mmCIF file of C-alpha atoms in Angstrom:
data_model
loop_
_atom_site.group_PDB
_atom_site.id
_atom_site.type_symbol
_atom_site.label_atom_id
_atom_site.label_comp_id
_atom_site.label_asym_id
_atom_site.label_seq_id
_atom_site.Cartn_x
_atom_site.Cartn_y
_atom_site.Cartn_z
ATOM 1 C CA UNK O 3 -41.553 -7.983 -8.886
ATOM 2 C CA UNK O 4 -39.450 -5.193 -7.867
ATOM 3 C CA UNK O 5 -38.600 -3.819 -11.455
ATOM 4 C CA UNK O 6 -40.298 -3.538 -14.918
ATOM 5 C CA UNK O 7 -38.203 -4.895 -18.063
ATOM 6 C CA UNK O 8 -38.526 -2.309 -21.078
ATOM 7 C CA UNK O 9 -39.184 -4.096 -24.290
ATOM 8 C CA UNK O 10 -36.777 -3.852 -26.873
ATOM 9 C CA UNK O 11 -36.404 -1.525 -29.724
ATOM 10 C CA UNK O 12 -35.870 -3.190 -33.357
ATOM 11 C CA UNK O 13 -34.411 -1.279 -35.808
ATOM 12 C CA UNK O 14 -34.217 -1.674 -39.759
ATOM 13 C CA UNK O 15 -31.520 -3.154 -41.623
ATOM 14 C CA UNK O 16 -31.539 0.363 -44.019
ATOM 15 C CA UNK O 17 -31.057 2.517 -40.896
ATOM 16 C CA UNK O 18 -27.520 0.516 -40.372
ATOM 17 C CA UNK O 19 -26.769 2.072 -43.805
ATOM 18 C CA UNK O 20 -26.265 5.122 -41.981
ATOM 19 C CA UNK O 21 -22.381 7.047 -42.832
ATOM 20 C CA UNK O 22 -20.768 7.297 -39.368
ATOM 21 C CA UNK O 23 -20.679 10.786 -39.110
ATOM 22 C CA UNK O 24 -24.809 10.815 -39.279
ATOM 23 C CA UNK O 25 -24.694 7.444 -36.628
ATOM 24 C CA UNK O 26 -22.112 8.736 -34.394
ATOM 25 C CA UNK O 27 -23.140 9.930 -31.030
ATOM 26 C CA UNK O 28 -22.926 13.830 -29.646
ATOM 27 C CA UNK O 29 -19.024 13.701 -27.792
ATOM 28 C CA UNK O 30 -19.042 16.225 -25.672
ATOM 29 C CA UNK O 31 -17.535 19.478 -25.219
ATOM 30 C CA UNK O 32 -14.572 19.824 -23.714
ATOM 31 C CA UNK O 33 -15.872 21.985 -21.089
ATOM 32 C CA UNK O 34 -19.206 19.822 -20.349
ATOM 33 C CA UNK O 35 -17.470 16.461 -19.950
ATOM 34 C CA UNK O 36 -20.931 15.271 -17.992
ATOM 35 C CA UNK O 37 -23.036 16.833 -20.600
ATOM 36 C CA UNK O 38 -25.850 14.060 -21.118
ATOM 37 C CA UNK O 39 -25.507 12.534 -18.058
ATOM 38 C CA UNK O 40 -27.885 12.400 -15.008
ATOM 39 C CA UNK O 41 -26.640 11.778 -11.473
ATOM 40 C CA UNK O 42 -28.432 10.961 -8.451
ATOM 41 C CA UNK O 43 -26.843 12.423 -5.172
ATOM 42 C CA UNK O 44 -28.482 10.861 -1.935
ATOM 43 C CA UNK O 45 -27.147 13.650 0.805
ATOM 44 C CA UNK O 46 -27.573 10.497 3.893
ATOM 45 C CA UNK O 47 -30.137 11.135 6.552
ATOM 46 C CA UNK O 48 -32.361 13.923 7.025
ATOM 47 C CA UNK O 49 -31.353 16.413 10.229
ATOM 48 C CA UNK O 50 -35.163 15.789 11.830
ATOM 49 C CA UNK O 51 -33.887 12.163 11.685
ATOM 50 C CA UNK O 52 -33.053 12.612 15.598
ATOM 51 C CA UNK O 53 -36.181 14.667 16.191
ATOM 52 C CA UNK O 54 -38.014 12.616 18.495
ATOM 53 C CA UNK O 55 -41.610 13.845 16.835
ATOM 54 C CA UNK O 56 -40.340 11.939 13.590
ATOM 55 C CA UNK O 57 -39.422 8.681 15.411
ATOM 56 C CA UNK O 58 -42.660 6.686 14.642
ATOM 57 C CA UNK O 59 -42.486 7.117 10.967
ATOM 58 C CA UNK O 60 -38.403 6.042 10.860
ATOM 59 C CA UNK O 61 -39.556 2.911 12.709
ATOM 60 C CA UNK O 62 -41.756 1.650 9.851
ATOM 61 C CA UNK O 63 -40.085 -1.321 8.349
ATOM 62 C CA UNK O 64 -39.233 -2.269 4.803
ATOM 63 C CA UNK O 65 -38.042 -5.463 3.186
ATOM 64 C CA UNK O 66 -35.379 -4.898 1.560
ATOM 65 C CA UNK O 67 -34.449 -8.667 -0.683
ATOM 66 C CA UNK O 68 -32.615 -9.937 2.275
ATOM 67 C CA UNK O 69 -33.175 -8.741 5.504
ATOM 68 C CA UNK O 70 -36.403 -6.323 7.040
ATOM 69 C CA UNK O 71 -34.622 -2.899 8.341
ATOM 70 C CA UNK O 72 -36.329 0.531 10.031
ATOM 71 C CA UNK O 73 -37.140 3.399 7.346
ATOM 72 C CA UNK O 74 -33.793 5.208 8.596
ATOM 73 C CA UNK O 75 -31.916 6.503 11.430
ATOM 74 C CA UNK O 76 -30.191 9.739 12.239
ATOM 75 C CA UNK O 77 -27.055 8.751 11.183
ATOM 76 C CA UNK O 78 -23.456 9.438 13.237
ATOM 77 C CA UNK O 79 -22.345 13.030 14.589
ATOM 78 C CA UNK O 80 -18.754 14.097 15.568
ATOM 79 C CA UNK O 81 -17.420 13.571 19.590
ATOM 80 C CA UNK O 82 -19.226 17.213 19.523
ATOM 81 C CA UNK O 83 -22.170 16.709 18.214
ATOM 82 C CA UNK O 84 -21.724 18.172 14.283
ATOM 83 C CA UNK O 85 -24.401 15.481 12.573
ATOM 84 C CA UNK O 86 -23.631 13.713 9.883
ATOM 85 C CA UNK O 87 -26.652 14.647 8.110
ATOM 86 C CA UNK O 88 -25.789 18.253 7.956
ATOM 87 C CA UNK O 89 -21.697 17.232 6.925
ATOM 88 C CA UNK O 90 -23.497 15.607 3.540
ATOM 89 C CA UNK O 91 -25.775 18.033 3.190
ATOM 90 C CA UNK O 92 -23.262 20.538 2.813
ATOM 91 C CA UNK O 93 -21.089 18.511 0.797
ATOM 92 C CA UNK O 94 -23.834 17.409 -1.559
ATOM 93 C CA UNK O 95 -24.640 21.234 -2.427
ATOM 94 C CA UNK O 96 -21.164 21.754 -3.645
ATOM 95 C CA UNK O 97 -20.701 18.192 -5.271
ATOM 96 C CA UNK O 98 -24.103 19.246 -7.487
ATOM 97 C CA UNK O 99 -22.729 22.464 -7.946
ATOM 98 C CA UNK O 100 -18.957 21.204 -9.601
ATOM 99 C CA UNK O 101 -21.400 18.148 -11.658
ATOM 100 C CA UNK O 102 -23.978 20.548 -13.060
ATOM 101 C CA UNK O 103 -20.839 23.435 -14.332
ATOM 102 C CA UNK O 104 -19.300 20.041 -15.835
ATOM 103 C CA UNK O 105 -22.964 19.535 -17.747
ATOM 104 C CA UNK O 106 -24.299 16.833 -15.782
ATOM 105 C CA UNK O 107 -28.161 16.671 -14.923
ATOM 106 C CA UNK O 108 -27.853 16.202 -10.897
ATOM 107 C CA UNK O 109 -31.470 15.465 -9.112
ATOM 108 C CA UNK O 110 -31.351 14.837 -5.344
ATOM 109 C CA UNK O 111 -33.422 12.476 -2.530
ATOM 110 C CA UNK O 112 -33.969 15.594 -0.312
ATOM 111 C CA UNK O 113 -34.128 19.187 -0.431
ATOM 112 C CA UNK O 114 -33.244 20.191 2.900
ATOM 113 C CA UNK O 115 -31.408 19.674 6.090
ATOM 114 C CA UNK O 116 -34.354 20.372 9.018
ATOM 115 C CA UNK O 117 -35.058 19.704 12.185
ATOM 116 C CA UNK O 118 -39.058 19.272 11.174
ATOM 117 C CA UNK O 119 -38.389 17.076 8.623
ATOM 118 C CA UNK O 120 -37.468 13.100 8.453
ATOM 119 C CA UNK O 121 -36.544 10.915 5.525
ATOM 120 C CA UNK O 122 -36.650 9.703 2.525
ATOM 121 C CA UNK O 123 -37.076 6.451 4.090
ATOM 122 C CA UNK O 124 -34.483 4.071 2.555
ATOM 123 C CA UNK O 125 -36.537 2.067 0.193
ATOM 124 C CA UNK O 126 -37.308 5.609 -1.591
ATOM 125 C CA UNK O 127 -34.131 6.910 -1.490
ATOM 126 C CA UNK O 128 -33.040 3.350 -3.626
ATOM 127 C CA UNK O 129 -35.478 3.761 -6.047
ATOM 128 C CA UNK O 130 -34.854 7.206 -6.846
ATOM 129 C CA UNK O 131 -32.460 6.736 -9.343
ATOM 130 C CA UNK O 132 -34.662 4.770 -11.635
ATOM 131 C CA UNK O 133 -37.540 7.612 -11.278
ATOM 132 C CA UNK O 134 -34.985 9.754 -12.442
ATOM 133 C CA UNK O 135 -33.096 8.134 -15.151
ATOM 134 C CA UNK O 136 -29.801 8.143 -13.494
ATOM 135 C CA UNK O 137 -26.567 7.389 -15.306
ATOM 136 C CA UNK O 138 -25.270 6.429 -11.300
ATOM 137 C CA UNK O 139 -26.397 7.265 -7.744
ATOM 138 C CA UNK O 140 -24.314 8.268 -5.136
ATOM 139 C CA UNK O 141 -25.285 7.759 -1.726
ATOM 140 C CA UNK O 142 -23.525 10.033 0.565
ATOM 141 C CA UNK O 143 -22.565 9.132 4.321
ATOM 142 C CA UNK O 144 -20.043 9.381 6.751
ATOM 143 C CA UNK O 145 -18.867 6.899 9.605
ATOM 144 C CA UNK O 146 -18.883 6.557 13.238
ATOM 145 C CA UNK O 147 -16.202 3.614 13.653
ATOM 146 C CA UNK O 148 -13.177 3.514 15.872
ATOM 147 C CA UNK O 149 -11.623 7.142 16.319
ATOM 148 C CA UNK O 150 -8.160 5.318 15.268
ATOM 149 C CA UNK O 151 -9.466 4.394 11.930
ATOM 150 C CA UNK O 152 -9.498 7.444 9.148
ATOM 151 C CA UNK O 153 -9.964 7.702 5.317
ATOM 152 C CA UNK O 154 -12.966 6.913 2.766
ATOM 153 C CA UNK O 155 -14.273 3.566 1.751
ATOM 154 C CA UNK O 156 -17.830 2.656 -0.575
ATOM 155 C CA UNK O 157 -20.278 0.359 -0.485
ATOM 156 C CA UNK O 158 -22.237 -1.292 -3.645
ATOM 157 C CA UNK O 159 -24.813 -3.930 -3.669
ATOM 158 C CA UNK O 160 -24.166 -7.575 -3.886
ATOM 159 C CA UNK O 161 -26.341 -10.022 -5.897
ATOM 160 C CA UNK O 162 -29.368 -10.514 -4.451
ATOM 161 C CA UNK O 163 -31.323 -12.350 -7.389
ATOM 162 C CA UNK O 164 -34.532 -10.397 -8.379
ATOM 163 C CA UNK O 165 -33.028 -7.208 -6.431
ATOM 164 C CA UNK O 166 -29.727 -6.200 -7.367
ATOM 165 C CA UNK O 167 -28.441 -9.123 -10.054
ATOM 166 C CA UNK O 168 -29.195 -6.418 -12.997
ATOM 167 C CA UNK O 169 -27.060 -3.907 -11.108
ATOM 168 C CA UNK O 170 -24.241 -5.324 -8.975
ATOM 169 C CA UNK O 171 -21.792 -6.034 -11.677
ATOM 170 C CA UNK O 172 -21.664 -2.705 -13.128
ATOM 171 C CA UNK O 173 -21.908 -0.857 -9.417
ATOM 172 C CA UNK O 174 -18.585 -3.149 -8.527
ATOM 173 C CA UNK O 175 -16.941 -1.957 -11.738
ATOM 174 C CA UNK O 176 -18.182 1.551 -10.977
ATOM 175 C CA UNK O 177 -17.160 1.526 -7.080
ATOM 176 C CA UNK O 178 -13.780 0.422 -7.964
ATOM 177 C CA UNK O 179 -12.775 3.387 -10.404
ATOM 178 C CA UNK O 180 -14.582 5.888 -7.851
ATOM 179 C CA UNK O 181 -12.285 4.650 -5.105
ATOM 180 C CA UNK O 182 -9.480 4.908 -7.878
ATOM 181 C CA UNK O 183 -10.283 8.271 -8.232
ATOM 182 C CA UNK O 184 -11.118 9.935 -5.474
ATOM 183 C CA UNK O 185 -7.708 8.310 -4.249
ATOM 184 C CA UNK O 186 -5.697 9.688 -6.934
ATOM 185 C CA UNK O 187 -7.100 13.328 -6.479
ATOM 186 C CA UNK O 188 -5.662 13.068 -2.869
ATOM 187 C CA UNK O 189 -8.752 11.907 -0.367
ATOM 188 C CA UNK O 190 -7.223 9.564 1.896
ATOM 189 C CA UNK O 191 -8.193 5.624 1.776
ATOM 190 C CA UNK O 192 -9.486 3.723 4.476
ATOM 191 C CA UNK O 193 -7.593 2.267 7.090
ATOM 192 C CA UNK O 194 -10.329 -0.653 8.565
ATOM 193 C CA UNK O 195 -12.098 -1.416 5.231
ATOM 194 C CA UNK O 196 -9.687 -3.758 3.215
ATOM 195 C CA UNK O 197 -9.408 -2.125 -0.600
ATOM 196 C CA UNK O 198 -11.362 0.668 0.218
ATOM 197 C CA UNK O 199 -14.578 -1.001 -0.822
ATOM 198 C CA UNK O 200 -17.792 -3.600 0.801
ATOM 199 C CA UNK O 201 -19.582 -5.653 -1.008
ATOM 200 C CA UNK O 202 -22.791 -6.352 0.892
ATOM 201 C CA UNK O 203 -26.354 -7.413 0.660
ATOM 202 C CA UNK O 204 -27.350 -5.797 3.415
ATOM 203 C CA UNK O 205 -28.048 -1.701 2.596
ATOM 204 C CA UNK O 206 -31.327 -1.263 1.947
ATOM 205 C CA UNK O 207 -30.752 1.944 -0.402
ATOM 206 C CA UNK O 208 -28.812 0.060 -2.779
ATOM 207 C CA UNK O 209 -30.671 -3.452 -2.597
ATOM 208 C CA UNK O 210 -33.946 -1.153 -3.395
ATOM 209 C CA UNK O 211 -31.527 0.883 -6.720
ATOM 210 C CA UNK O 212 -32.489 -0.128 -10.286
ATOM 211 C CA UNK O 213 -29.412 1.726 -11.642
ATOM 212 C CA UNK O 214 -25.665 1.617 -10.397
ATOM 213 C CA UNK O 215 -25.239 3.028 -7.117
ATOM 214 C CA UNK O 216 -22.487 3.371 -4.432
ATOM 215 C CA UNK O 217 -22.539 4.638 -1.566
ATOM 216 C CA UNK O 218 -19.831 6.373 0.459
ATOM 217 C CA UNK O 219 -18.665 6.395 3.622
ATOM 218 C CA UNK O 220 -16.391 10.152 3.078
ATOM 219 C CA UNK O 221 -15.030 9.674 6.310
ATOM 220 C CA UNK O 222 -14.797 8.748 9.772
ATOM 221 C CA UNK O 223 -16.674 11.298 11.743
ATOM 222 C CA UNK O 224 -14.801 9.811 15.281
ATOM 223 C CA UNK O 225 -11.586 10.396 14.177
ATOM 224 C CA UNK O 226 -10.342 14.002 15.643
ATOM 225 C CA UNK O 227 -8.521 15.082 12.109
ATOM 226 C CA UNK O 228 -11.110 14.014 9.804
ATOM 227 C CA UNK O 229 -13.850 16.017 12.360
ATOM 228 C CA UNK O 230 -12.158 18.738 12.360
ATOM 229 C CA UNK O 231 -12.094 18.593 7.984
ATOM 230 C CA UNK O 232 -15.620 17.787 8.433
ATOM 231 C CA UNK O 233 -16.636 20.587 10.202
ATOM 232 C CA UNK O 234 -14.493 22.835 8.464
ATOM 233 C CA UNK O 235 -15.892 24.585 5.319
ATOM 234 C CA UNK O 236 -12.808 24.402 3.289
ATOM 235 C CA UNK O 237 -12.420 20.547 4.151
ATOM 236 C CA UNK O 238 -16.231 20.072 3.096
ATOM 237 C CA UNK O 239 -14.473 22.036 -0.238
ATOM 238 C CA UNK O 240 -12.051 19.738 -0.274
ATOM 239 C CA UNK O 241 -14.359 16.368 -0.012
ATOM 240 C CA UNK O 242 -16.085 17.530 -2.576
ATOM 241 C CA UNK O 243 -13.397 18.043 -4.958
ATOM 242 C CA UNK O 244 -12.463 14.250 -4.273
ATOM 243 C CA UNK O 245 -15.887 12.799 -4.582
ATOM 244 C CA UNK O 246 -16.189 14.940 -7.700
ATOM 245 C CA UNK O 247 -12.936 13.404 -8.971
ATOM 246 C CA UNK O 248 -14.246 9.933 -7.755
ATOM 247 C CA UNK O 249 -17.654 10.505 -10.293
ATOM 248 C CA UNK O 250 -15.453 11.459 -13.118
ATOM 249 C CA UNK O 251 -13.113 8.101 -12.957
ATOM 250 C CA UNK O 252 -16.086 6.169 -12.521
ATOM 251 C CA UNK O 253 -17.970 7.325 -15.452
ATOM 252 C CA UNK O 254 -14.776 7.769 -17.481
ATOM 253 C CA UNK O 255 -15.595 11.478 -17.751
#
């Protein structure tokens, strides 16, 4: 089995007497909307990804509840060759940044953007969440599609029973007010990906997540205007501002 049920927790009729000031959970502060709250943020790919050294261990295979795919790949670049590993890199630093001045616990998948280095491979970067007691994961991408095509779109896991049946329900509810938000605080939707959102059985890093994940596709990295926003330290500003926006809808926050 994939995942390990707790047991449940009984508790005694006299502790119900409780007034509801004592029972009442902490609300937080005004200032620390995420207080209590851990996030996973999965910055996609790993620069050494496309570092030819690394390539044996990103060819190592994984199951992953319905189909057997590679540990991962390098990921897309611009028409110029900016990588999309270092676009969420740099995104993900400010993105943890905004969550943890909001109060939010934020834990990440990797620590760096090198050449030398390769990884998480997929079925780790899944799991992660659970290791970590995430509230959600984000996975963080960008696309390579049709340079006509422009604007953000998510992925979250379908049911796959024994893999993601615990978790797709909630990740669908999730995805949906993320896309809500992050559409509201001005990022622009997707133009190929009907209602901004895929439901699919066939990512590995959310068929392998144990707590609600989506993943997101920011942008498409072919398309000359969102490049150039890519590449552009204020538009890597500005996507995070959106995904943070996206977080707080989701999580009603």
């Amino acid at each position: 089995m994939k995942r390990l049920i707790a047991g449940g927790l009984v508790i005694a009729a006299a502790a119900l007497a409780l007034t509801p000031a004592a029972s009442a959970a902490p609300t937080p502060a005004a200032d620390q909307p995420l207080a209590g709250l851990v996030i996973a943020l999965d910055p996609g790919h790993q620069l050494g990804n496309s570092n030819p050294a690394n390539f044996d261990e990103l060819a190592k295979t994984h199951f992953n509840g319905y189909e057997t795919k590679i540990c991962n790949t390098s990921g897309t670049a611009t028409n110029d060759g900016f990588p999309e590993a270092t676009f969420t890199w740099n995104v993900a630093q400010q993105v943890k940044a905004q969550l943890e001045a909001l109060g939010a616990d934020v834990r990440m998948t990797r620590h760096s953007n090198s050449w030398k280095k390769w990884g998480p491979c997929v079925n780790e970067r899944g799991a992660f969440g659970a290791k970590v007691g995430a509230d959600l994961m984000l996975s963080l991408h960008a696309d390579g599609a049709d340079s006509s095509g422009y604007g953000f779109y998510v992925m979250v896991p379908s049911v796959i029973k024994g893999w993601t049946d615990d978790i797709s329900s909630k990740s669908i509810r999730l995805g949906k007010r993320f896309v809500a938000g992050m559409a509201a605080a001005g990022a622009p939707r997707s133009t190929y990906v009907s209602g901004q959102m895929m439901i699919t059985p066939t990512i590995s890093t959310l068929n392998f997540s144990d707590v609600p994940v989506i993943l997101l596709e920011a942008g498409n990295m072919r398309n000359a205007t969102e490049a150039r926003r890519m590449r552009d330290p204020a538009g890597q500003r500005q996507y995070a501002d959106w995904i943070v926006a996206g977080i707080r809808a989701a999580l009603r926050r």
